[in-house]
Every structure is written in structure tokens, then in C-alpha cells.
Amino acid sequence: MELQLVNERRRPAYAAQRLAEFAERCRAGGLAVTPQRIAIIKVLLDSAEHPRADAICAAVRKQHPHVSLATVHRTLETLCEIGEARKVTMLHDSARYDGNLTPHHHVVCIKCRCIRDIEIPQLDRILAGRSELGEFTVLGSSLEIHALCERCGAKAAKRATGGVGRSQRKQKSSK
Amino acid sequence: MELQLVNERRRPAYAAQRLAEFAERCRAGGLAVTPQRIAIIKVLLDSAEHPRADAICAAVRKQHPHVSLATVHRTLETLCEIGEARKVTMLHDSARYDGNLTPHHHVVCIKCRCIRDIEIPQLDRILAGRSELGEFTVLGSSLEIHALCERCGAKAAKRATGGVGRSQRKQKSSK
DNA sequence: TAACCAGATGATAATTATTACCATCTAGGA
DNA sequence: TCCTAGATGGTAATAATTATCATCTGGTTA
Ligand SMILES: [Mn+2]
Ligand SMILES: [Mn+2]
Ligand SMILES: [Zn+2]
Ligand SMILES: [Zn+2]
């Protein structure tokens, strides 16, 4: 039974721990410890919902009614950058379509967002014949492997070894 | 080596096969076989890029310069509904944040989009110690299990057994 | 084949999520 | 306490997607 829902009772202790370390982590990341940032990470740590920015903003405003939605967006992005939060998927900016119906998964470059198909028969085997997961009825799955593609990896390496630090933007197909 | 890039040489044959069956599949789904739909699925089948609607539209317009972007969006959605295409992730509408940094994955209800944490130590083992994948440098991963939650599953069952067919919308946190 | 019409399309407006701006504020160091 | 780089709030701008609606057409029927 190597596939199960995470026990939600662990959350309060985990959240308390993380919150206690938060100010220190901000300083380590060169960030000011502002009341907004504290309020936002508190809401995030206490939630099991994997909330959107607007929901987090609404929750934060119960205590700090003045907080701006823009600040919530910025802060969440910042938290992800210093590794204090993550996004459920990094492919949330726009819909990406796939005509390949054979069971497969994807590698995604975290810089340029290029995507390639991969096969993981082992994974498919783990999930096959598994139709229940707690209160959920399983229908399918999709693994997203986070990676650096060759081009982006090369650029990162060059930058690190003293190459010209030319900044790079997310790849947008055709604009 | 149970984890590898899909061989791209298979694509042309696969695309040809799917295209040949396409008209038939449309009829089976009760859809008209329009030149726009054919052009769109062609582009999608020929692409390894997992393209966005705008990129697909641009490609289609090389042959049919009149096609509307709205039609491309609608058609892609339709193709997903009849199972002729899929989205790389179903969580593309907005960013969902997670404060839980322990390695874990997610079950997502395809109807209301609620998300819960799951653990799959076996999967983590498959990926651990795997740092290269073709030309990609692996950094991490995230599995998205598609499912029906208890509430949505119950509603679907009730509808099927003759309950009042009340339509249901995607859950939007707080609006 | 011609006439018909439900469903499909194109053009455009509206909506939603996110980011950009910029004037003002403040955390944290001197 | 004073100073300033960085943070915030309010709002405009951008980008992706959906809604609307007048017009068109694939596929069925006579
Ligand atoms: Mn794919
Ligand atoms: Mn999670
Ligand atoms: Zn890349
Ligand atoms: Zn649900």
C-alpha cells in the first residue's frame, strides 16, 4: 500500500515548526521580515487547500484588512523563490495541449518551459489497478518531472563560470 | 532503465493513424467534421511541443488564414472532451500554492479541483538518483493523480441513477 | 439536388489572473 | 534616531480565456 493520502493531523505541528523558523529563513534569503509576509505564510501553512492567491488574500485580510492582492501575489512568488513554498504545478500560466493519447508523462524545463514526453512503465504499474485513494476515485495520472533542458543548463553553467550574465525570459511560443 | 524519453520517430506514423480515424471519431462524438477541426488536430498531432492555443492558431493560419483564435480555443476544449486530446496539466487556470515542503504528490478532483496531498515512496525511489534524462538535468517531480472526490463522485452517481440533473461548476475558492 | 437547421465559426466584448508602475512607507542597519 | 534599499498599496496594463451574437455550413431529409 505504498500510495496513500497524507495524514492531515501532522499539519499543525509542521506549521508551527516552519513558522518558528520563518523569520530566520527570510534573513537568510536577504528578505525583510514584514507583517504581510508573516501573515501570508501563516495562512499558507495552515491551509490544506492548496489555495489560490485570491483565497490567501481573503484569509489574510481577516486579520490585516489593508493587505493588497498585488502584495500577496508578489509574496507568494518570493516564497517560492527562497524555497519556503511551492506551486502545485509550474505549468499554470496557460493551457498546453497534447495530441498523444498513449499513456505517458512529461519532463518540463523550469526555465524555458519546453516539454518532452517520457515513459515510466513502472509508475503506470504502481497506479494500475488502484481505483480508490481515500475518498477519491482514481481515473488517471500525470507526472511532471522538473528539469533543466540542454540549452538552459548550458546557459546556467556559462553564467556560473563567468560568461556574460545575459538574463533570460520564459519562452513564449510565438508572439 | 524504466524511465526514458519517448522516441520521436514514432510520431509521424501515429499522427497519420489518428488523423485517418479522426472524421469517424468526430461523428461518434456527435460532432461535425469541419475543415477547422481537421486543421487543428493536424497541427496538434504533428507537434512535439505541447503547444498553447495561440501557437496552434498561428500554425493553422499558415493554411487557413481566416481561422479565429476563439475557434481554436473552443476546438481544443472539444477535442479534450471527446478524448482526442488532453491537457498537459488540468491545473492551468491559476496558480495553486503549497506550504508543505516535504516530498509529496497530489490527487486532484477533475470536477471541483480540490487537491489533497499523497505520499508515494515507491515513486520517489524510482526518481531518486536519476539526475539525467536524455538532454535534461532532473531536479524534482510532481505527480498529479486525476480523480473524483467523494462529493463529486456522489453527485455523478445520483445523476446517473435519475437524480435531479443539477449542473455543477468548477469550484472557485472565494469570489 | 435543393432546402433546412442545429451546431460551428468569426469578430469582438467581457472576464479573470497576473504583472507593471509608481508614490509612499518601513525594516533593519549605522 | 536617521537613512535608505527594499516592501507595500493602489491602480493601470497585459495576457489568457470565455461569452456573445450575427452569420455560415455540414449533414440530413425530401
Ligand atoms: Mn505529451
Ligand atoms: Mn501539497
Ligand atoms: Zn530550457
Ligand atoms: Zn470534487
XYZ file of C-alpha atoms (C1' of nucleotides) and ligand atoms in Angstrom:
414
model
C 0.000 0.000 0.000
C 2.761 2.383 -0.968
C 0.391 5.120 -2.039
C -1.735 6.952 0.473
C -3.265 10.236 1.475
C -1.061 12.275 3.790
C -2.334 12.339 7.346
C -3.670 15.847 7.974
C -3.070 15.628 11.731
C 0.596 16.216 11.168
C -0.086 19.679 9.794
C -0.380 21.831 12.940
C 2.965 20.691 14.332
C 4.655 21.070 10.979
C 3.164 24.528 10.506
C 4.290 25.661 13.965
C 7.799 24.454 13.288
C 8.022 26.179 9.917
C 6.575 29.394 11.283
C 9.104 29.432 14.102
C 11.926 29.229 11.587
C 10.407 31.669 9.126
C 11.996 34.949 10.241
C 15.395 33.308 10.224
C 14.810 31.916 6.729
C 13.814 35.336 5.458
C 17.011 36.880 6.741
C 18.981 34.027 5.214
C 17.346 34.866 1.914
C 18.057 38.583 2.318
C 14.390 39.439 2.812
C 12.827 41.811 5.312
C 10.519 40.150 7.804
C 7.318 42.091 7.253
C 3.937 41.543 8.904
C 2.471 40.857 5.479
C 4.938 38.065 4.780
C 4.297 36.513 8.151
C 0.550 36.694 7.713
C 0.758 35.143 4.274
C 2.970 32.216 5.207
C 0.770 31.583 8.246
C -2.304 31.260 6.065
C -0.467 29.049 3.635
C 0.935 26.760 6.323
C -2.453 26.388 7.982
C -4.248 25.511 4.762
C -4.703 22.055 3.281
C -6.471 23.521 0.260
C -3.522 24.446 -1.938
C -5.150 27.858 -2.248
C -5.009 30.476 -4.960
C -3.622 33.941 -4.383
C -7.090 35.452 -4.048
C -8.137 32.947 -1.375
C -4.946 33.570 0.560
C -5.549 37.291 0.283
C -9.077 36.919 1.601
C -7.844 34.900 4.590
C -5.046 37.348 5.337
C -7.448 40.276 5.258
C -9.421 38.873 8.163
C -6.500 39.941 10.336
C -4.919 42.635 8.146
C -7.721 44.176 6.083
C -5.360 46.569 4.320
C -3.175 43.976 2.572
C -3.031 44.306 -1.203
C -3.695 41.437 -3.590
C -0.606 42.508 -5.524
C 1.463 42.023 -2.388
C 0.026 38.557 -1.934
C 0.970 37.630 -5.489
C 4.454 39.067 -5.100
C 4.993 37.447 -1.732
C 3.912 34.011 -2.890
C 6.302 34.283 -5.803
C 9.050 35.347 -3.417
C 8.324 32.485 -1.050
C 8.680 30.066 -3.927
C 11.990 31.656 -4.893
C 13.518 31.201 -1.438
C 12.070 27.718 -1.217
C 9.510 28.396 1.512
C 6.602 27.448 -0.716
C 5.976 25.700 -3.999
C 3.401 25.731 -6.736
C 1.308 22.631 -7.265
C 2.221 22.776 -10.940
C 4.639 25.055 -12.678
C 2.534 24.923 -15.845
C -0.281 27.076 -14.591
C 0.176 30.120 -16.832
C -1.646 28.752 -19.862
C -3.134 25.550 -21.200
C -0.714 23.256 -23.039
C -2.276 20.654 -25.316
C -1.155 17.164 -26.191
C -2.342 15.024 -29.090
C -0.523 11.944 -27.862
C -3.053 9.701 -26.163
C -0.706 6.855 -25.347
C -0.014 6.726 -21.598
C 2.999 8.886 -20.917
C 4.395 11.611 -18.698
C 6.425 14.804 -19.129
C 9.748 16.468 -18.413
C 9.449 20.239 -18.171
C 12.333 22.698 -18.222
C 11.893 25.064 -15.298
C 13.394 27.933 -17.303
C 12.016 27.851 -20.837
C 9.068 25.521 -20.128
C 9.804 23.250 -23.039
C 8.150 19.863 -22.574
C 9.081 16.396 -23.754
C 7.283 13.087 -23.458
C 8.654 10.363 -21.227
C 7.636 6.803 -20.465
C 7.639 5.294 -16.973
C 6.132 1.822 -17.159
C 6.998 1.258 -13.504
C 4.869 4.203 -12.450
C 1.991 3.126 -14.611
C 2.204 -0.265 -12.922
C 2.040 1.280 -9.444
C -1.153 3.082 -10.357
C -2.787 0.400 -12.459
C -5.432 -1.487 -10.546
C -5.584 1.278 -7.976
C -9.056 2.722 -8.220
C -9.578 4.103 -4.719
C -7.454 6.554 -2.784
C -9.112 7.513 0.469
C -12.323 9.240 -0.563
C -11.143 9.696 -4.158
C -11.950 7.548 -7.176
C -8.797 7.388 -9.276
C -9.140 7.991 -13.003
C -5.633 8.617 -14.275
C -2.404 10.420 -13.593
C 0.327 12.568 -14.996
C 3.856 13.019 -13.732
C 5.654 16.297 -14.253
C 9.425 15.980 -13.941
C 11.133 19.278 -13.262
C 14.397 19.698 -15.091
C 16.777 21.948 -16.966
C 16.921 21.402 -20.701
C 20.237 21.262 -22.500
C 20.138 24.874 -23.676
C 19.063 26.323 -20.359
C 21.505 24.136 -18.469
C 24.350 25.291 -20.683
C 23.430 28.927 -20.187
C 23.290 28.471 -16.427
C 26.705 26.818 -16.450
C 28.218 29.585 -18.576
C 26.795 32.228 -16.290
C 28.259 30.472 -13.265
C 31.726 30.254 -14.822
C 31.883 33.951 -15.631
C 30.141 34.176 -19.001
C 28.211 37.334 -19.763
C 25.194 37.294 -17.461
C 22.577 37.777 -20.073
C 19.186 37.448 -18.462
C 16.633 35.097 -19.912
C 12.866 35.123 -20.070
C 10.335 32.383 -20.144
C 9.880 31.038 -23.652
C 6.655 32.229 -25.214
C 5.903 30.196 -28.300
C 5.053 32.821 -30.920
C 4.419 36.414 -30.081
C 16.243 1.996 -17.295
C 12.481 2.118 -16.814
C 12.280 5.830 -17.400
C 13.085 7.302 -20.762
C 12.283 9.940 -23.315
C 9.701 8.824 -25.853
C 11.202 8.167 -29.250
C 10.048 10.984 -31.523
C 10.386 8.876 -34.685
C 7.165 7.124 -33.802
C 5.206 10.350 -34.161
C 4.554 10.561 -37.925
C 3.041 7.090 -38.118
C 0.985 7.668 -35.010
C -0.230 11.019 -36.319
C -1.221 9.543 -39.670
C -3.170 6.787 -37.966
C -5.014 9.173 -35.679
C -5.783 11.579 -38.488
C -7.225 8.757 -40.587
C -9.607 7.880 -37.784
C -10.460 11.454 -36.898
C -13.573 12.033 -39.009
C -15.035 8.803 -37.739
C -14.301 9.785 -34.135
C -15.993 13.135 -34.612
C -19.132 11.501 -35.863
C -19.012 9.075 -32.963
C -18.915 12.078 -30.680
C -21.753 13.789 -32.499
C -19.507 16.490 -33.917
C -19.438 17.927 -37.415
C -16.231 17.317 -39.331
C -15.205 20.856 -40.209
C -12.062 21.992 -42.000
C -11.104 23.963 -38.885
C -11.240 20.886 -36.676
C -9.210 18.880 -39.137
C -6.603 21.614 -39.440
C -6.331 21.957 -35.674
C -5.942 18.266 -34.894
C -3.381 18.005 -37.699
C -1.241 20.694 -36.141
C -1.585 19.143 -32.718
C -0.712 15.648 -33.922
C 2.334 16.894 -35.793
C 3.695 18.862 -32.870
C 6.014 17.589 -30.156
C 5.884 20.955 -28.380
C 2.708 20.564 -26.323
C 1.676 23.917 -27.775
C -0.587 26.626 -26.433
C -3.756 27.699 -28.217
C -2.074 30.756 -29.724
C 0.768 28.705 -31.202
C -1.691 26.212 -32.653
C -3.700 29.078 -34.093
C -0.602 30.559 -35.708
C 0.284 27.221 -37.291
C -3.255 26.651 -38.524
C -3.362 30.101 -40.089
C -0.492 29.243 -42.414
C -3.012 27.108 -44.311
C -6.290 28.745 -43.256
C -5.546 32.408 -42.547
C -9.149 33.139 -41.595
C -9.408 30.837 -38.569
C -10.352 32.555 -35.347
C -8.408 32.162 -32.110
C -11.711 31.640 -30.318
C -12.420 28.680 -32.557
C -9.036 27.220 -31.725
C -9.743 27.527 -28.006
C -13.209 26.027 -28.390
C -11.990 23.224 -30.605
C -9.160 22.230 -28.291
C -11.601 22.096 -25.416
C -13.944 19.989 -27.533
C -11.149 17.631 -28.546
C -10.348 17.088 -24.885
C -13.998 16.367 -24.161
C -14.268 13.638 -26.784
C -10.888 12.275 -25.741
C -8.974 13.190 -28.887
C -6.558 15.413 -26.983
C -5.512 16.096 -23.422
C -4.084 18.952 -21.429
C -0.608 18.568 -20.002
C -1.987 19.635 -16.638
C -5.561 20.257 -15.650
C -4.435 22.867 -13.124
C -3.513 25.537 -15.630
C -6.193 28.106 -14.855
C -4.474 29.721 -11.891
C -1.516 29.214 -9.589
C -2.151 26.976 -6.574
C 0.301 27.304 -3.709
C 1.576 24.735 -1.256
C 3.355 25.373 2.038
C 4.196 21.719 2.556
C 7.819 21.210 1.569
C 8.048 17.535 2.435
C 8.248 15.420 -0.722
C 4.737 14.557 -1.744
C 2.304 14.451 -4.638
C -1.357 15.326 -5.277
C -4.787 13.926 -6.067
C -6.966 16.408 -7.921
C -10.699 16.129 -8.432
C -11.414 16.663 -12.107
C -14.722 18.365 -11.289
C -14.245 20.704 -8.339
C -10.439 20.827 -8.477
C -9.996 20.165 -4.811
C -6.492 18.888 -4.059
C -5.133 16.594 -1.385
C -1.606 15.521 -0.544
C -0.486 11.965 -1.154
C 2.696 10.037 -0.499
C 4.258 7.595 -2.958
C 7.580 6.464 -1.567
C 7.916 3.991 -4.444
C 7.773 6.780 -6.989
C 10.261 8.875 -5.094
C 12.572 5.859 -5.149
C 12.261 5.454 -8.911
C 13.322 9.038 -9.409
C 15.929 9.296 -6.675
C 19.439 9.007 -8.007
C 18.200 9.761 -11.503
C 19.808 13.042 -12.479
C 19.886 12.787 -16.268
C 17.055 12.139 -18.664
C 18.203 12.444 -22.246
C 19.314 16.037 -22.597
C 17.528 17.100 -19.390
C 19.018 17.532 -15.927
C 16.414 16.292 -13.469
C 15.660 18.470 -10.450
C 12.437 17.121 -8.991
C 8.979 15.897 -9.832
C 5.327 16.079 -9.019
C 2.608 13.562 -9.756
C -0.944 14.699 -10.378
C -3.478 11.929 -9.888
C -6.779 12.633 -11.603
C -9.781 11.561 -9.601
C -13.313 12.238 -8.486
C -13.695 13.386 -4.907
C -16.361 11.923 -2.676
C -18.825 14.776 -3.173
C -18.413 14.978 -6.927
C -18.495 11.221 -7.269
C -21.739 11.037 -5.299
C -23.330 13.724 -7.425
C -22.283 11.933 -10.611
C -23.769 8.685 -9.307
C -27.030 10.351 -8.303
C -27.309 11.988 -11.719
C -26.755 8.633 -13.411
C -29.440 6.913 -11.330
C -32.081 9.501 -12.121
C -31.462 12.173 -9.503
C -32.210 15.731 -10.492
C -29.606 16.689 -13.063
C -28.403 19.819 -11.394
C -25.380 21.116 -13.260
C -22.226 21.881 -11.364
C -19.477 24.420 -11.850
C -15.801 24.350 -11.099
C -15.119 25.302 -7.518
C -13.741 28.822 -7.236
C -12.381 29.388 -3.757
C -13.844 32.732 -2.646
C -15.453 35.105 -5.035
C -30.110 18.005 -55.932
C -32.256 21.755 -53.068
C -33.981 23.260 -48.795
C -33.370 23.178 -43.923
C -31.391 23.844 -39.332
C -28.592 22.524 -35.277
C -24.446 23.295 -34.451
C -19.982 25.701 -35.820
C -17.482 29.802 -36.762
C -15.534 34.692 -36.733
C -15.351 39.013 -34.764
C -15.358 41.301 -30.786
C -16.523 42.405 -25.977
C -16.095 40.831 -21.335
C -13.904 38.476 -17.655
C -10.157 36.726 -14.868
C -5.493 36.102 -13.326
C -1.258 38.138 -13.090
C 2.212 41.681 -13.643
C 3.857 46.505 -14.139
C 4.066 51.065 -12.210
C 4.961 54.388 -9.070
C 4.273 57.175 -4.986
C 4.687 56.182 -0.250
C 6.145 53.556 3.681
C 9.144 50.858 6.813
C 12.515 47.143 8.432
C 16.806 46.966 9.812
C 21.426 48.765 9.883
C 24.534 52.849 11.096
C 17.237 58.494 15.878
C 18.207 58.759 10.957
C 18.699 56.744 6.445
C 17.731 54.023 2.528
C 17.075 49.738 -0.053
C 13.594 47.238 -0.405
C 8.458 46.435 0.500
C 3.787 47.773 0.014
C -0.874 49.620 -1.696
C -3.499 51.216 -5.198
C -4.240 51.122 -9.771
C -3.278 50.578 -14.708
C -1.760 47.364 -18.101
C -1.265 42.809 -20.027
C -2.437 38.184 -21.260
C -5.284 34.114 -21.465
C -9.703 32.512 -21.797
C -14.678 32.760 -22.189
C -19.093 34.896 -23.586
C -21.990 36.871 -27.069
C -24.179 37.055 -31.192
C -24.764 37.545 -36.138
C -23.609 34.661 -39.855
C -22.361 30.421 -42.060
C -22.249 25.414 -43.238
C -22.082 20.122 -42.619
C -25.047 16.697 -42.798
C -29.657 15.178 -43.023
C -34.072 14.956 -45.403
C -37.468 15.164 -49.013
Mn 2.898 14.550 -24.097
Mn 0.604 19.556 -1.345
Zn 15.021 25.175 -21.075
Zn -14.778 17.159 -6.486
